Short mmCIF file of C-alpha atoms and ligand atoms in Angstrom, two decimals:
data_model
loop_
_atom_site.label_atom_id
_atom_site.label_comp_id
_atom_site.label_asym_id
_atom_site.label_seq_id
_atom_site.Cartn_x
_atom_site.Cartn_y
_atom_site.Cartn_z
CA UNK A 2 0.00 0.00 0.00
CA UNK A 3 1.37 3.28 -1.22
CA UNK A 4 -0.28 6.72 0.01
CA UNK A 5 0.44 10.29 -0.67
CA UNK A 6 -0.71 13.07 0.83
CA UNK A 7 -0.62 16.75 0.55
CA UNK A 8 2.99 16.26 -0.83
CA UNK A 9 5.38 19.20 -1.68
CA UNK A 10 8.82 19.78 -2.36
CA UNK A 11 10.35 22.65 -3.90
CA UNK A 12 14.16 23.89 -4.09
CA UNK A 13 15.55 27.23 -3.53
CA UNK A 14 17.83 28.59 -6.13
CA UNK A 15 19.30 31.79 -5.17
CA UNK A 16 16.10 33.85 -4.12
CA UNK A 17 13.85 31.95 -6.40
CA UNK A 18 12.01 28.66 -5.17
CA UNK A 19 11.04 25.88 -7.78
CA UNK A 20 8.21 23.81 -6.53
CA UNK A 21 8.60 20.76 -8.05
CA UNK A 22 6.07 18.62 -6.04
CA UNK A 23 3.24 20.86 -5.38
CA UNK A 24 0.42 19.22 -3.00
CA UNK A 25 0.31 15.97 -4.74
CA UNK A 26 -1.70 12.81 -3.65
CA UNK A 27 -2.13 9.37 -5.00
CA UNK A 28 -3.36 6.01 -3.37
CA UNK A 29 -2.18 2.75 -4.74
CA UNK A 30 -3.78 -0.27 -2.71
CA UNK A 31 -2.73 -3.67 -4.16
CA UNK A 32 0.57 -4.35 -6.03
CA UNK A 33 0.99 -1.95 -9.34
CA UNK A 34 3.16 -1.07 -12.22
CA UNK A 35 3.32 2.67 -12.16
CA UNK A 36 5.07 4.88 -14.31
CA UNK A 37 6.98 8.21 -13.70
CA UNK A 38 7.24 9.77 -16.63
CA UNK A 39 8.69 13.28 -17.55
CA UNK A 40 11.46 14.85 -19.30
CA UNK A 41 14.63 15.27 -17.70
CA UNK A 42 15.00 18.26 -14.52
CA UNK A 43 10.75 17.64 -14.70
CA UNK A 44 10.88 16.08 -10.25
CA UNK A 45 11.21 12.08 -11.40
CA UNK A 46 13.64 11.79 -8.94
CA UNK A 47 12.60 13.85 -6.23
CA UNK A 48 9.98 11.71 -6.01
CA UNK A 49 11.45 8.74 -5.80
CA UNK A 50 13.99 10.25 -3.03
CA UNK A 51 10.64 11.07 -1.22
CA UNK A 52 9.48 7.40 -1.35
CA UNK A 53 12.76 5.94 -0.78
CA UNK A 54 13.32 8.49 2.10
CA UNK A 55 16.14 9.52 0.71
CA UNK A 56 15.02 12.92 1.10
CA UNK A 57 12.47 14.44 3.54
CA UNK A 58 9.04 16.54 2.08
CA UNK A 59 8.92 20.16 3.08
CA UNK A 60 5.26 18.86 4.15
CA UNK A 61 2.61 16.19 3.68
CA UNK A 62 2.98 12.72 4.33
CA UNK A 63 3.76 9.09 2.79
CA UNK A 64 2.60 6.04 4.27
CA UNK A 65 4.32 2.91 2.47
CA UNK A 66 1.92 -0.35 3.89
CA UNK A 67 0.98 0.97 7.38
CA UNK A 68 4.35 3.14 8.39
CA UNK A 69 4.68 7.20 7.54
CA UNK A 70 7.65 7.13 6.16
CA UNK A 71 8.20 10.70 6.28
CA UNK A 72 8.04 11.02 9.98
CA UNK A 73 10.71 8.32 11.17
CA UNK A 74 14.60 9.37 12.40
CA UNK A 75 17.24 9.06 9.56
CA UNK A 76 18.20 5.67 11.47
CA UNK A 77 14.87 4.07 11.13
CA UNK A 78 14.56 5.51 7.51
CA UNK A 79 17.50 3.36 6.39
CA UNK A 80 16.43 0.20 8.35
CA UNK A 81 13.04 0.50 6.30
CA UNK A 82 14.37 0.94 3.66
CA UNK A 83 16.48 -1.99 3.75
CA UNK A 84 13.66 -4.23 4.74
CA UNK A 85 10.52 -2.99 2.59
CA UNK A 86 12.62 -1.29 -0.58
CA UNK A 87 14.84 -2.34 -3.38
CA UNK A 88 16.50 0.05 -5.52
CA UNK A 89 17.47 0.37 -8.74
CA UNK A 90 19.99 2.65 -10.57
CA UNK A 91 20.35 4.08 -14.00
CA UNK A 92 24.12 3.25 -13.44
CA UNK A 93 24.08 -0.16 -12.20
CA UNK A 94 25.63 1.00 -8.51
CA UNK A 95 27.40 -2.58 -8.26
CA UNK A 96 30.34 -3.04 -5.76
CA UNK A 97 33.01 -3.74 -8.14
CA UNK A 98 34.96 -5.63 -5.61
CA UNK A 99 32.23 -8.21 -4.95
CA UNK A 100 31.20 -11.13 -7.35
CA UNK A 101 27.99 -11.10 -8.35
CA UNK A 102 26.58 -13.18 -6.20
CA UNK A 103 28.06 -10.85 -2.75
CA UNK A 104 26.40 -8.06 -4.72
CA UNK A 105 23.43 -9.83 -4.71
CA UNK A 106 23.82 -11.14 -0.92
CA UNK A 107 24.46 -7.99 0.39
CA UNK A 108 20.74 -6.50 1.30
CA UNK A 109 20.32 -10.18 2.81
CA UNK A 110 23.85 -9.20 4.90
CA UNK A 111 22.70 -5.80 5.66
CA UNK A 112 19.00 -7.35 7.43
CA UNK A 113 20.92 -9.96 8.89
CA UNK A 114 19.30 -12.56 7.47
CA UNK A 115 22.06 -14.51 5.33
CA UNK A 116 21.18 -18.18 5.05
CA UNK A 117 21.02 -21.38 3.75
CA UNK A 118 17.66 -20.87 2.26
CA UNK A 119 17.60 -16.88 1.45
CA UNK A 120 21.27 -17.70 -0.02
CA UNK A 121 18.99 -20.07 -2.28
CA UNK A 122 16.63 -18.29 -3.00
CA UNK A 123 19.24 -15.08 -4.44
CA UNK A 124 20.76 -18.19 -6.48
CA UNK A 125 17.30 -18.71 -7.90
CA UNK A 126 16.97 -15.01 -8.87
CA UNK A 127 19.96 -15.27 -10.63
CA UNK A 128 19.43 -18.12 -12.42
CA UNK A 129 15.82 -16.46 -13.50
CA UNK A 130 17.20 -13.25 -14.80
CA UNK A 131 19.39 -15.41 -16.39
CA UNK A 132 22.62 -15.31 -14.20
CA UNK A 133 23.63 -18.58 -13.50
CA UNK A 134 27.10 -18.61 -15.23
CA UNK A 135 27.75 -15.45 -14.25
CA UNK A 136 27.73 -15.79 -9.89
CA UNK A 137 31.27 -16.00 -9.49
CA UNK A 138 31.90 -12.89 -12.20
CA UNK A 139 33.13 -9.68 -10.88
CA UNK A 140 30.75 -6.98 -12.38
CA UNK A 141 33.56 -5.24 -14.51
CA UNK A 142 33.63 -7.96 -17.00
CA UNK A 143 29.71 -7.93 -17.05
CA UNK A 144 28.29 -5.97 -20.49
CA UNK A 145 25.63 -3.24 -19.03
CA UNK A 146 22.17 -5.35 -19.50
CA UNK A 147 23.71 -8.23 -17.17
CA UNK A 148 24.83 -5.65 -14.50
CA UNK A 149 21.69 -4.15 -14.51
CA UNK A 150 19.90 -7.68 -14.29
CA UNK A 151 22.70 -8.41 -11.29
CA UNK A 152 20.92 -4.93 -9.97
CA UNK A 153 17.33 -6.24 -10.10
CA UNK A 154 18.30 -9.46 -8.58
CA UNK A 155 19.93 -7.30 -5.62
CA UNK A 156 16.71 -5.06 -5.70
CA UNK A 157 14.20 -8.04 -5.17
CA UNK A 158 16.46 -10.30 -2.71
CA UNK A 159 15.05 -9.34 0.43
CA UNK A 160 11.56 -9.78 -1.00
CA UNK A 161 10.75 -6.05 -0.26
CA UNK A 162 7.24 -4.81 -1.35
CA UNK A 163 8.14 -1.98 -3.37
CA UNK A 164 10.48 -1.70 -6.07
CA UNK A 165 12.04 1.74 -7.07
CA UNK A 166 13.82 1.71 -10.64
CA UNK A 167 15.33 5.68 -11.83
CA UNK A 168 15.75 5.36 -15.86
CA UNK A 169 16.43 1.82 -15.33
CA UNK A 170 17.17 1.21 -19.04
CA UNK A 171 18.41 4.71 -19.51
CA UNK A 172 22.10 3.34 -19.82
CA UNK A 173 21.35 0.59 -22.22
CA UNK A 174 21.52 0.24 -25.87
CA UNK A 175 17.44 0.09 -27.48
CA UNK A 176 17.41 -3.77 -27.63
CA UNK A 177 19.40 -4.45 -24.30
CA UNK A 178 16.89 -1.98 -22.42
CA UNK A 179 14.17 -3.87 -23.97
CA UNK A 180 15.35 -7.27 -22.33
CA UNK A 181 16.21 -5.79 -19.02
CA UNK A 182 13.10 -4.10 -19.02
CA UNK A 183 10.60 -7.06 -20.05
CA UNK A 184 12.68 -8.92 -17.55
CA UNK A 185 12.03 -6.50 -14.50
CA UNK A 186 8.48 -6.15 -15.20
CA UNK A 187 7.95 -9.75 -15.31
CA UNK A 188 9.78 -10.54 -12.64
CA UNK A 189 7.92 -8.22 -10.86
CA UNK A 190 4.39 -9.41 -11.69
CA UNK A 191 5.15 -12.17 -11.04
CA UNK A 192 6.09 -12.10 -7.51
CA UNK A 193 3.10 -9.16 -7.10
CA UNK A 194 5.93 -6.10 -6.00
CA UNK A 195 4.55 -2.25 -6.61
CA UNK A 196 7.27 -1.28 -9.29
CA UNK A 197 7.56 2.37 -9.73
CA UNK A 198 9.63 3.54 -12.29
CA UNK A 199 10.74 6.96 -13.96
CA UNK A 200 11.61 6.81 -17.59
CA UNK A 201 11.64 9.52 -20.07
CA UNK A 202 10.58 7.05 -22.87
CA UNK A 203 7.11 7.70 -23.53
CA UNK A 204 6.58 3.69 -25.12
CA UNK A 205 7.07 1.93 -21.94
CA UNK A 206 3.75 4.05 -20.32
CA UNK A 207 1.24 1.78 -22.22
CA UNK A 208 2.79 -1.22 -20.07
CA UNK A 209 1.84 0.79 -16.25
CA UNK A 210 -1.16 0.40 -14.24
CA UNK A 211 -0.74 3.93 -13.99
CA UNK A 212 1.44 6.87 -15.22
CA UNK A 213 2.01 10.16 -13.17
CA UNK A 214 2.95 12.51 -15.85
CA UNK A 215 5.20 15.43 -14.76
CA UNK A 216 4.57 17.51 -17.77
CA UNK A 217 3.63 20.88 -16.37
CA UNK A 218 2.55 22.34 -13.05
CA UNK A 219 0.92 19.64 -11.75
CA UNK A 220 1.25 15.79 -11.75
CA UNK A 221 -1.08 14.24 -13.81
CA UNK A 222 -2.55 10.72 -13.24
CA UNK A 223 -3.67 8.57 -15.85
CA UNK A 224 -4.72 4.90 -15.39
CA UNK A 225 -4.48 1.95 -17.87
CA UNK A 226 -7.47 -0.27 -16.89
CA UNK A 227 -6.98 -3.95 -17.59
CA UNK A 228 -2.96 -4.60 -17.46
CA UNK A 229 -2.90 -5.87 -14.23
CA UNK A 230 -4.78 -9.34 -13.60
N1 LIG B 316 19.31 18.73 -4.10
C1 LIG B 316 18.84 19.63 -4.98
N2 LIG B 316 19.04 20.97 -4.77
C2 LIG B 316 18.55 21.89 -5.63
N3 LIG B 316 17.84 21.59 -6.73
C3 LIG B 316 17.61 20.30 -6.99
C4 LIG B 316 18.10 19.25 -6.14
N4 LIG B 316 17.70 18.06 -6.65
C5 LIG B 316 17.01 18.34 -7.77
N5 LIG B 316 16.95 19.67 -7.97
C6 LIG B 316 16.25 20.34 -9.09
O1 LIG B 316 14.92 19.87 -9.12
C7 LIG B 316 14.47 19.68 -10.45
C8 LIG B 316 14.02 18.24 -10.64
O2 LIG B 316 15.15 17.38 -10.60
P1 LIG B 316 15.03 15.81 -10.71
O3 LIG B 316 14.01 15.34 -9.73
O4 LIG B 316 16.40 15.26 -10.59
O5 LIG B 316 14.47 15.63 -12.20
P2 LIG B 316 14.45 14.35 -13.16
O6 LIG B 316 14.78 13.14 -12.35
O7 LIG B 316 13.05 14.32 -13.71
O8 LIG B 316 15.44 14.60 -14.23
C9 LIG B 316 15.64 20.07 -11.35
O9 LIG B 316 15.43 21.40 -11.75
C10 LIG B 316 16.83 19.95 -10.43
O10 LIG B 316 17.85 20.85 -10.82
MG1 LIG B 317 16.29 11.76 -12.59
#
């Protein structure tokens, strides 16, 4: 459960302040594919810093399943986060001295909860995003789409409920980002995670539940009934 209220966020340059969230609100209730879309500078990202907690609102509040994420200390934040979120990068953010399969272990490291069975399952997720030969790779000899596939098998690990991809493909060549990015979305489906995702490319918005469009003063909402069973 995702829900928004009252949200705003604006940044001061010099004596001028941009608002660049401005009283939004959305509700999402059951697992959804939703799409930020906007060109680039439009507030994808400041949104998805407000969801990660990353950064704080200037007001309003965000409730991700039952807990306001706005309101908790910077510690708690980044325990959340660790537990409910996974993230994923235009640039990959891989540890370059860990194999694949550490970078892939690590959120399970970080919540303490490295085992026998969640080492597994990460083996399983690898072997699904089609991994399997590559565990024992470092990431620097990986080409970009299987980094970024080592990133969404890091992302979904922990079996957070929401996933948070910035220009996920944005770094890939037109066919590569069109594997990683039928790969996420299925992935996701199929274990029923909210994905939310900013893109600039206006073709992937016909595959969300629902697109927030930053493409002028306000956010707008659009839904696309029928793509989610
Ligand atoms: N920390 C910051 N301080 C000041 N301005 C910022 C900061 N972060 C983003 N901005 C500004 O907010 C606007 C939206 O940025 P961003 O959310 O990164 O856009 P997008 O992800 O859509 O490209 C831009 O004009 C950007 O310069
Ligand atoms: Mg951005």
């Amino acid at each position: 459960m995702i829900k928004i209220e009252n949200l705003s966020k604006s940044y001061k340059e010099g004596n001028e302040t941009h608002n660049i969230i401005d009283n939004f609100n959305l509700f999402v209730e059951k697992p959804e594919f939703i799409v930020i879309l906007g060109k680039s500078g439009s507030g994808k990202t400041t949104l998805l810093n407000l969801l990660t907690g990353i950064d704080k609102p200037d007001s309003g509040k965000i409730f991700l399943n039952t807990t306001e994420i706005s309101s908790l200390s910077e510690p708690g934040i980044t325990l959340f986060r660790r537990k409910h979120t996974g993230i994923i990068f235009q640039f990959f953010n891989l540890l370059p001295s860990l194999t694949v399969l550490d970078n892939v272990l690590l959120p399970l490291e970080l919540n303490e909860n490295l085992n026998k069975t969640s080492k597994n399952s990460a083996l399983e997720l690898l072997s699904e995003l089609n991994l399997k030969e590559k565990v024992k790779s470092f990431p620097d000899i990986l080409s970009g789409g299987e980094q970024q596939r080592v990133a969404i098998a890091r992302a979904l690990v922990h079996n957070p409920s929401f996933i948070i991809a910035d220009e996920p493909t944005g770094n890939l060549d037109f066919e590569t980002a069109d594997t990683v990015f039928n790969m996420l979305l299925d992935i996701v489906k199929k274990k029923e995670k909210t994905l939310i995702m900013a893109t600039h490319n206006r073709d992937l918005a016909k595959y969300a539940d629902r697109v927030l469009n930053f493409s002028g003063k306000h956010i707008e909402v659009t839904f696309n009934s029928g793509n989610y069973a």
